[in-house]
Amino acid sequence: MIRGTDGRFKVVSWHDAFAVVAELAHQVKPEEIVGIAESMMALKDFLNKMGSNNVWCEGNGPSPNADLRSGYIMNCGINGLENADVFLLVGAQPRVEASLVNARIRETVRGSNAKVAYVGPLTEFNYDCEHLGTAPETLTEIAEGRHPFCSTLSNAKNPAIIVGAGLLERSDKDAIFSAVETIVKNGNVVRPYWNGFNVLLLNAAQAAALDLGPVPESIQSIESAKFVYLMGADDECGFGKASK
């Protein structure tokens, strides 16, 4: 459908629709073009052929660190969660974000009395959970060995840390992930036969997007864009800032 001069949408053929897209796309400079993807590879190729590399993906934030795949996936897998004896949830709320993950944590808590701790805004869990704090400073205290939870973590056989993907869109994400990395190292969370570091992604194909590496050239590319192509993307977070 295309919006006419009267402001109303009218049904048109695919040929006419793509003609309008092409006309608009060729009226702007390559650096003013942005793509926001779900069908990622096709859009990435399309934008690259137009001379633009500003491909965003829902939920990954403006500058995700996708250097290592182990830095943005569930490394132990959902089934592996049942082997954990201590969980540290960092900005992750599995009960509302990932029911399967939450169910596995709940089963593990019931079956083996695994301990669960949480850092983030107040929320509800359907299993016993110790709320350690709401601010990143709590993570710094754990990373520096100054928090009571450190002893619980160090005594764990298979500690698991689950980081919420919402942190990817925070301005202080680098500091948060730095603290988490220190906790992972000090708590022996990753070793040859156990990787308890996990990132709980929320959007479909979000991990695949990070695999393909659609990272915009500039975090201001949305604000300066004059042509934005939304391919299967319906998350308004940050995407409504384009000039047109």
PDB file of C-alpha atoms in Angstrom:
ATOM      1  CA  MET A   1       0.000   0.000   0.000  1.00  0.00           C
ATOM      2  CA  ILE A   2       1.126   3.550  -0.744  1.00  0.00           C
ATOM      3  CA  ARG A   3      -0.039   6.722   0.974  1.00  0.00           C
ATOM      4  CA  GLY A   4      -1.484   9.094  -1.594  1.00  0.00           C
ATOM      5  CA  THR A   5      -1.433  12.890  -1.661  1.00  0.00           C
ATOM      6  CA  ASP A   6      -4.746  12.859   0.219  1.00  0.00           C
ATOM      7  CA  GLY A   7      -3.066  11.063   3.125  1.00  0.00           C
ATOM      8  CA  ARG A   8      -4.918   7.808   2.560  1.00  0.00           C
ATOM      9  CA  PHE A   9      -3.395   4.438   1.720  1.00  0.00           C
ATOM     10  CA  LYS A  10      -4.234   2.773  -1.580  1.00  0.00           C
ATOM     11  CA  VAL A  11      -3.505  -0.736  -2.813  1.00  0.00           C
ATOM     12  CA  VAL A  12      -0.862  -0.929  -5.543  1.00  0.00           C
ATOM     13  CA  SER A  13       1.088  -3.681  -7.305  1.00  0.00           C
ATOM     14  CA  TRP A  14       4.502  -4.824  -6.066  1.00  0.00           C
ATOM     15  CA  HIS A  15       5.994  -3.250  -9.190  1.00  0.00           C
ATOM     16  CA  ASP A  16       4.574   0.161  -8.308  1.00  0.00           C
ATOM     17  CA  ALA A  17       5.535  -0.213  -4.640  1.00  0.00           C
ATOM     18  CA  PHE A  18       9.166  -1.006  -5.447  1.00  0.00           C
ATOM     19  CA  ALA A  19       9.231   1.836  -7.968  1.00  0.00           C
ATOM     20  CA  VAL A  20       8.372   4.263  -5.164  1.00  0.00           C
ATOM     21  CA  VAL A  21      11.023   2.722  -2.887  1.00  0.00           C
ATOM     22  CA  ALA A  22      13.622   3.002  -5.659  1.00  0.00           C
ATOM     23  CA  GLU A  23      12.701   6.606  -6.400  1.00  0.00           C
ATOM     24  CA  LEU A  24      13.052   7.626  -2.757  1.00  0.00           C
ATOM     25  CA  ALA A  25      16.243   5.632  -2.205  1.00  0.00           C
ATOM     26  CA  HIS A  26      18.045   7.276  -5.118  1.00  0.00           C
ATOM     27  CA  GLN A  27      17.178  10.774  -3.923  1.00  0.00           C
ATOM     28  CA  VAL A  28      19.490  10.589  -0.889  1.00  0.00           C
ATOM     29  CA  LYS A  29      23.198  10.044  -0.250  1.00  0.00           C
ATOM     30  CA  PRO A  30      24.476   6.551   0.679  1.00  0.00           C
ATOM     31  CA  GLU A  31      25.461   7.691   4.176  1.00  0.00           C
ATOM     32  CA  GLU A  32      21.892   8.894   4.708  1.00  0.00           C
ATOM     33  CA  ILE A  33      20.440   5.422   4.128  1.00  0.00           C
ATOM     34  CA  VAL A  34      19.697   3.084   7.043  1.00  0.00           C
ATOM     35  CA  GLY A  35      18.271  -0.414   7.091  1.00  0.00           C
ATOM     36  CA  ILE A  36      16.616  -2.062  10.123  1.00  0.00           C
ATOM     37  CA  ALA A  37      16.537  -5.811   9.705  1.00  0.00           C
ATOM     38  CA  GLU A  38      14.826  -9.018  10.570  1.00  0.00           C
ATOM     39  CA  SER A  39      15.359 -10.638   7.136  1.00  0.00           C
ATOM     40  CA  MET A  40      18.962  -9.742   7.599  1.00  0.00           C
ATOM     41  CA  MET A  41      21.116 -11.070   4.802  1.00  0.00           C
ATOM     42  CA  ALA A  42      18.841  -9.827   2.013  1.00  0.00           C
ATOM     43  CA  LEU A  43      18.637  -6.372   3.566  1.00  0.00           C
ATOM     44  CA  LYS A  44      22.373  -6.265   4.277  1.00  0.00           C
ATOM     45  CA  ASP A  45      23.161  -7.113   0.644  1.00  0.00           C
ATOM     46  CA  PHE A  46      20.610  -4.551  -0.533  1.00  0.00           C
ATOM     47  CA  LEU A  47      22.036  -1.766   1.625  1.00  0.00           C
ATOM     48  CA  ASN A  48      25.622  -2.678   0.721  1.00  0.00           C
ATOM     49  CA  LYS A  49      24.788  -2.422  -2.983  1.00  0.00           C
ATOM     50  CA  MET A  50      23.338   1.018  -2.267  1.00  0.00           C
ATOM     51  CA  GLY A  51      26.663   2.007  -0.685  1.00  0.00           C
ATOM     52  CA  SER A  52      25.416   1.960   2.901  1.00  0.00           C
ATOM     53  CA  ASN A  53      26.506  -0.262   5.769  1.00  0.00           C
ATOM     54  CA  ASN A  54      24.080   1.167   8.336  1.00  0.00           C
ATOM     55  CA  VAL A  55      22.143  -2.003   9.105  1.00  0.00           C
ATOM     56  CA  TRP A  56      20.459  -2.149  12.496  1.00  0.00           C
ATOM     57  CA  CYS A  57      18.778  -5.128  14.115  1.00  0.00           C
ATOM     58  CA  GLU A  58      16.040  -4.994  16.721  1.00  0.00           C
ATOM     59  CA  GLY A  59      17.306  -5.396  20.265  1.00  0.00           C
ATOM     60  CA  ASN A  60      21.046  -5.382  19.530  1.00  0.00           C
ATOM     61  CA  GLY A  61      21.608  -1.733  20.309  1.00  0.00           C
ATOM     62  CA  PRO A  62      23.651   0.746  18.285  1.00  0.00           C
ATOM     63  CA  SER A  63      27.103  -0.823  18.781  1.00  0.00           C
ATOM     64  CA  PRO A  64      26.922  -4.452  19.900  1.00  0.00           C
ATOM     65  CA  ASN A  65      30.127  -6.349  20.629  1.00  0.00           C
ATOM     66  CA  ALA A  66      29.859  -9.315  18.312  1.00  0.00           C
ATOM     67  CA  ASP A  67      33.536 -10.246  18.111  1.00  0.00           C
ATOM     68  CA  LEU A  68      33.032 -13.590  19.891  1.00  0.00           C
ATOM     69  CA  ARG A  69      29.877 -15.661  19.494  1.00  0.00           C
ATOM     70  CA  SER A  70      30.190 -16.893  23.070  1.00  0.00           C
ATOM     71  CA  GLY A  71      29.618 -13.300  24.163  1.00  0.00           C
ATOM     72  CA  TYR A  72      25.973 -13.144  23.043  1.00  0.00           C
ATOM     73  CA  ILE A  73      24.416 -16.634  23.177  1.00  0.00           C
ATOM     74  CA  MET A  74      23.129 -19.111  25.769  1.00  0.00           C
ATOM     75  CA  ASN A  75      26.385 -21.015  26.054  1.00  0.00           C
ATOM     76  CA  CYS A  76      25.158 -23.790  28.323  1.00  0.00           C
ATOM     77  CA  GLY A  77      21.882 -24.089  26.431  1.00  0.00           C
ATOM     78  CA  ILE A  78      18.473 -24.428  28.044  1.00  0.00           C
ATOM     79  CA  ASN A  79      19.073 -28.086  28.915  1.00  0.00           C
ATOM     80  CA  GLY A  80      22.411 -27.247  30.492  1.00  0.00           C
ATOM     81  CA  LEU A  81      20.763 -24.965  33.042  1.00  0.00           C
ATOM     82  CA  GLU A  82      19.691 -28.010  35.045  1.00  0.00           C
ATOM     83  CA  ASN A  83      23.376 -28.637  35.866  1.00  0.00           C
ATOM     84  CA  ALA A  84      23.842 -25.230  37.494  1.00  0.00           C
ATOM     85  CA  ASP A  85      23.789 -24.904  41.270  1.00  0.00           C
ATOM     86  CA  VAL A  86      23.973 -21.089  41.465  1.00  0.00           C
ATOM     87  CA  PHE A  87      22.322 -18.591  39.131  1.00  0.00           C
ATOM     88  CA  LEU A  88      23.139 -14.894  38.877  1.00  0.00           C
ATOM     89  CA  LEU A  89      20.580 -13.039  36.769  1.00  0.00           C
ATOM     90  CA  VAL A  90      21.829  -9.662  35.535  1.00  0.00           C
ATOM     91  CA  GLY A  91      18.997  -7.519  34.204  1.00  0.00           C
ATOM     92  CA  ALA A  92      17.274 -10.688  33.010  1.00  0.00           C
ATOM     93  CA  GLN A  93      13.655 -11.475  33.881  1.00  0.00           C
ATOM     94  CA  PRO A  94      13.071 -14.987  32.504  1.00  0.00           C
ATOM     95  CA  ARG A  95       9.533 -15.218  33.824  1.00  0.00           C
ATOM     96  CA  VAL A  96       8.356 -12.534  31.388  1.00  0.00           C
ATOM     97  CA  GLU A  97      11.087 -12.763  28.759  1.00  0.00           C
ATOM     98  CA  ALA A  98      11.711 -16.477  28.218  1.00  0.00           C
ATOM     99  CA  SER A  99       9.243 -18.952  29.705  1.00  0.00           C
ATOM    100  CA  LEU A 100      11.283 -22.057  28.754  1.00  0.00           C
ATOM    101  CA  VAL A 101      14.397 -20.704  30.427  1.00  0.00           C
ATOM    102  CA  ASN A 102      12.377 -19.729  33.478  1.00  0.00           C
ATOM    103  CA  ALA A 103      10.759 -23.176  33.675  1.00  0.00           C
ATOM    104  CA  ARG A 104      14.164 -24.881  33.569  1.00  0.00           C
ATOM    105  CA  ILE A 105      15.541 -22.621  36.309  1.00  0.00           C
ATOM    106  CA  ARG A 106      12.461 -23.300  38.424  1.00  0.00           C
ATOM    107  CA  GLU A 107      12.821 -27.078  37.949  1.00  0.00           C
ATOM    108  CA  THR A 108      16.485 -26.858  38.912  1.00  0.00           C
ATOM    109  CA  VAL A 109      15.715 -24.833  42.044  1.00  0.00           C
ATOM    110  CA  ARG A 110      13.056 -27.336  43.082  1.00  0.00           C
ATOM    111  CA  GLY A 111      15.089 -30.408  42.236  1.00  0.00           C
ATOM    112  CA  SER A 112      18.509 -29.474  43.578  1.00  0.00           C
ATOM    113  CA  ASN A 113      17.939 -26.414  45.777  1.00  0.00           C
ATOM    114  CA  ALA A 114      19.987 -24.270  43.427  1.00  0.00           C
ATOM    115  CA  LYS A 115      20.403 -20.681  44.577  1.00  0.00           C
ATOM    116  CA  VAL A 116      19.231 -17.743  42.453  1.00  0.00           C
ATOM    117  CA  ALA A 117      20.348 -14.120  42.815  1.00  0.00           C
ATOM    118  CA  TYR A 118      19.267 -11.143  40.764  1.00  0.00           C
ATOM    119  CA  VAL A 119      20.622  -7.678  39.950  1.00  0.00           C
ATOM    120  CA  GLY A 120      18.150  -5.332  38.296  1.00  0.00           C
ATOM    121  CA  PRO A 121      14.872  -3.495  38.780  1.00  0.00           C
ATOM    122  CA  LEU A 122      12.294  -5.000  41.108  1.00  0.00           C
ATOM    123  CA  THR A 123      10.363  -7.862  39.550  1.00  0.00           C
ATOM    124  CA  GLU A 124       8.647 -11.099  40.553  1.00  0.00           C
ATOM    125  CA  PHE A 125       9.966 -14.652  40.307  1.00  0.00           C
ATOM    126  CA  ASN A 126       8.098 -17.916  40.866  1.00  0.00           C
ATOM    127  CA  TYR A 127      11.003 -19.410  42.804  1.00  0.00           C
ATOM    128  CA  ASP A 128      13.194 -18.222  45.663  1.00  0.00           C
ATOM    129  CA  CYS A 129      15.455 -15.430  44.477  1.00  0.00           C
ATOM    130  CA  GLU A 130      17.744 -13.064  46.372  1.00  0.00           C
ATOM    131  CA  HIS A 131      17.567  -9.493  45.087  1.00  0.00           C
ATOM    132  CA  LEU A 132      21.104  -8.148  45.400  1.00  0.00           C
ATOM    133  CA  GLY A 133      20.484  -4.632  44.116  1.00  0.00           C
ATOM    134  CA  THR A 134      19.204  -2.509  41.262  1.00  0.00           C
ATOM    135  CA  ALA A 135      22.287  -0.590  40.136  1.00  0.00           C
ATOM    136  CA  PRO A 136      25.469  -1.537  38.236  1.00  0.00           C
ATOM    137  CA  GLU A 137      27.418  -0.692  41.377  1.00  0.00           C
ATOM    138  CA  THR A 138      26.271  -4.026  42.804  1.00  0.00           C
ATOM    139  CA  LEU A 139      28.038  -5.810  39.951  1.00  0.00           C
ATOM    140  CA  THR A 140      31.178  -3.777  40.637  1.00  0.00           C
ATOM    141  CA  GLU A 141      31.102  -4.883  44.275  1.00  0.00           C
ATOM    142  CA  ILE A 142      30.798  -8.534  43.220  1.00  0.00           C
ATOM    143  CA  ALA A 143      33.557  -8.131  40.620  1.00  0.00           C
ATOM    144  CA  GLU A 144      35.873  -6.613  43.237  1.00  0.00           C
ATOM    145  CA  GLY A 145      35.067  -9.295  45.823  1.00  0.00           C
ATOM    146  CA  ARG A 146      33.360  -6.854  48.190  1.00  0.00           C
ATOM    147  CA  HIS A 147      29.853  -8.347  48.130  1.00  0.00           C
ATOM    148  CA  PRO A 148      28.535 -11.173  50.370  1.00  0.00           C
ATOM    149  CA  PHE A 149      27.352 -13.041  47.266  1.00  0.00           C
ATOM    150  CA  CYS A 150      30.976 -13.597  46.243  1.00  0.00           C
ATOM    151  CA  SER A 151      31.322 -16.514  48.653  1.00  0.00           C
ATOM    152  CA  THR A 152      28.208 -18.175  47.222  1.00  0.00           C
ATOM    153  CA  LEU A 153      29.577 -17.804  43.731  1.00  0.00           C
ATOM    154  CA  SER A 154      33.060 -19.060  44.590  1.00  0.00           C
ATOM    155  CA  ASN A 155      31.675 -22.148  46.348  1.00  0.00           C
ATOM    156  CA  ALA A 156      29.437 -23.094  43.427  1.00  0.00           C
ATOM    157  CA  LYS A 157      30.262 -26.174  41.380  1.00  0.00           C
ATOM    158  CA  ASN A 158      28.564 -24.969  38.207  1.00  0.00           C
ATOM    159  CA  PRO A 159      27.727 -21.250  38.484  1.00  0.00           C
ATOM    160  CA  ALA A 160      25.581 -19.759  35.727  1.00  0.00           C
ATOM    161  CA  ILE A 161      25.259 -16.086  34.843  1.00  0.00           C
ATOM    162  CA  ILE A 162      22.368 -14.972  32.638  1.00  0.00           C
ATOM    163  CA  VAL A 163      22.593 -11.447  31.258  1.00  0.00           C
ATOM    164  CA  GLY A 164      19.462  -9.778  29.907  1.00  0.00           C
ATOM    165  CA  ALA A 165      19.673  -8.581  26.310  1.00  0.00           C
ATOM    166  CA  GLY A 166      18.139  -5.271  27.339  1.00  0.00           C
ATOM    167  CA  LEU A 167      21.580  -4.288  28.616  1.00  0.00           C
ATOM    168  CA  LEU A 168      22.797  -4.154  25.006  1.00  0.00           C
ATOM    169  CA  GLU A 169      20.812  -0.963  24.538  1.00  0.00           C
ATOM    170  CA  ARG A 170      22.060   0.819  27.666  1.00  0.00           C
ATOM    171  CA  SER A 171      24.580   3.643  27.362  1.00  0.00           C
ATOM    172  CA  ASP A 172      26.640   2.099  30.190  1.00  0.00           C
ATOM    173  CA  LYS A 173      26.616  -1.424  28.719  1.00  0.00           C
ATOM    174  CA  ASP A 174      30.411  -1.498  28.293  1.00  0.00           C
ATOM    175  CA  ALA A 175      30.981  -0.916  31.999  1.00  0.00           C
ATOM    176  CA  ILE A 176      28.315  -3.486  32.908  1.00  0.00           C
ATOM    177  CA  PHE A 177      29.729  -6.165  30.624  1.00  0.00           C
ATOM    178  CA  SER A 178      33.225  -5.392  31.876  1.00  0.00           C
ATOM    179  CA  ALA A 179      32.087  -6.047  35.448  1.00  0.00           C
ATOM    180  CA  VAL A 180      30.297  -9.232  34.361  1.00  0.00           C
ATOM    181  CA  GLU A 181      33.430 -10.447  32.558  1.00  0.00           C
ATOM    182  CA  THR A 182      35.422  -9.980  35.773  1.00  0.00           C
ATOM    183  CA  ILE A 183      32.778 -11.902  37.730  1.00  0.00           C
ATOM    184  CA  VAL A 184      32.909 -14.691  35.143  1.00  0.00           C
ATOM    185  CA  LYS A 185      36.684 -14.885  35.475  1.00  0.00           C
ATOM    186  CA  ASN A 186      36.836 -14.696  39.275  1.00  0.00           C
ATOM    187  CA  GLY A 187      33.904 -17.075  39.744  1.00  0.00           C
ATOM    188  CA  ASN A 188      35.300 -19.768  37.459  1.00  0.00           C
ATOM    189  CA  VAL A 189      32.089 -19.551  35.437  1.00  0.00           C
ATOM    190  CA  VAL A 190      33.823 -20.621  32.224  1.00  0.00           C
ATOM    191  CA  ARG A 191      36.158 -23.605  32.135  1.00  0.00           C
ATOM    192  CA  PRO A 192      36.921 -26.503  29.741  1.00  0.00           C
ATOM    193  CA  TYR A 193      33.796 -28.553  30.468  1.00  0.00           C
ATOM    194  CA  TRP A 194      31.403 -25.856  31.621  1.00  0.00           C
ATOM    195  CA  ASN A 195      30.447 -22.477  30.183  1.00  0.00           C
ATOM    196  CA  GLY A 196      27.964 -20.813  32.481  1.00  0.00           C
ATOM    197  CA  PHE A 197      27.997 -17.390  30.805  1.00  0.00           C
ATOM    198  CA  ASN A 198      24.737 -16.747  28.970  1.00  0.00           C
ATOM    199  CA  VAL A 199      23.017 -13.828  27.246  1.00  0.00           C
ATOM    200  CA  LEU A 200      19.246 -14.059  27.055  1.00  0.00           C
ATOM    201  CA  LEU A 201      18.303 -12.610  23.662  1.00  0.00           C
ATOM    202  CA  LEU A 202      14.683 -11.583  23.173  1.00  0.00           C
ATOM    203  CA  ASN A 203      14.066 -11.081  19.458  1.00  0.00           C
ATOM    204  CA  ALA A 204      13.745 -13.725  16.766  1.00  0.00           C
ATOM    205  CA  ALA A 205      17.001 -14.328  14.867  1.00  0.00           C
ATOM    206  CA  GLN A 206      18.848 -11.846  17.089  1.00  0.00           C
ATOM    207  CA  ALA A 207      21.810 -14.193  17.468  1.00  0.00           C
ATOM    208  CA  ALA A 208      21.883 -14.747  13.708  1.00  0.00           C
ATOM    209  CA  ALA A 209      21.964 -10.984  13.258  1.00  0.00           C
ATOM    210  CA  LEU A 210      25.040 -10.741  15.450  1.00  0.00           C
ATOM    211  CA  ASP A 211      26.578 -13.660  13.548  1.00  0.00           C
ATOM    212  CA  LEU A 212      26.161 -11.725  10.295  1.00  0.00           C
ATOM    213  CA  GLY A 213      27.450  -8.556  11.878  1.00  0.00           C
ATOM    214  CA  PRO A 214      24.903  -5.889  10.887  1.00  0.00           C
ATOM    215  CA  VAL A 215      26.458  -3.073  12.895  1.00  0.00           C
ATOM    216  CA  PRO A 216      25.785   0.540  11.865  1.00  0.00           C
ATOM    217  CA  GLU A 217      28.731   2.732  10.976  1.00  0.00           C
ATOM    218  CA  SER A 218      27.544   5.400  13.408  1.00  0.00           C
ATOM    219  CA  ILE A 219      25.231   5.346  16.406  1.00  0.00           C
ATOM    220  CA  GLN A 220      23.781   8.623  15.094  1.00  0.00           C
ATOM    221  CA  SER A 221      22.878   7.090  11.714  1.00  0.00           C
ATOM    222  CA  ILE A 222      19.193   6.793  12.650  1.00  0.00           C
ATOM    223  CA  GLU A 223      18.923  10.465  13.601  1.00  0.00           C
ATOM    224  CA  SER A 224      20.623  11.629  10.374  1.00  0.00           C
ATOM    225  CA  ALA A 225      18.884   9.143   8.066  1.00  0.00           C
ATOM    226  CA  LYS A 226      16.704  10.428   5.234  1.00  0.00           C
ATOM    227  CA  PHE A 227      15.693   6.979   3.995  1.00  0.00           C
ATOM    228  CA  VAL A 228      14.949   4.122   6.424  1.00  0.00           C
ATOM    229  CA  TYR A 229      13.967   0.681   5.170  1.00  0.00           C
ATOM    230  CA  LEU A 230      12.087  -1.397   7.782  1.00  0.00           C
ATOM    231  CA  MET A 231      12.222  -5.055   6.773  1.00  0.00           C
ATOM    232  CA  GLY A 232      10.066  -7.082   9.144  1.00  0.00           C
ATOM    233  CA  ALA A 233      11.060  -4.735  11.968  1.00  0.00           C
ATOM    234  CA  ASP A 234       8.298  -3.408  14.205  1.00  0.00           C
ATOM    235  CA  ASP A 235      10.184  -2.362  17.347  1.00  0.00           C
ATOM    236  CA  GLU A 236       9.830   1.390  17.729  1.00  0.00           C
ATOM    237  CA  CYS A 237      12.738   1.582  20.187  1.00  0.00           C
ATOM    238  CA  GLY A 238      15.011   4.234  18.734  1.00  0.00           C
ATOM    239  CA  PHE A 239      13.758   3.787  15.183  1.00  0.00           C
ATOM    240  CA  GLY A 240      11.329   6.690  15.338  1.00  0.00           C
ATOM    241  CA  LYS A 241      14.166   9.204  15.510  1.00  0.00           C
ATOM    242  CA  ALA A 242      14.836   9.322  11.782  1.00  0.00           C
ATOM    243  CA  SER A 243      14.240  12.697  10.171  1.00  0.00           C
ATOM    244  CA  LYS A 244      11.810  11.209   7.607  1.00  0.00           C
TER     245      LYS A 244
END
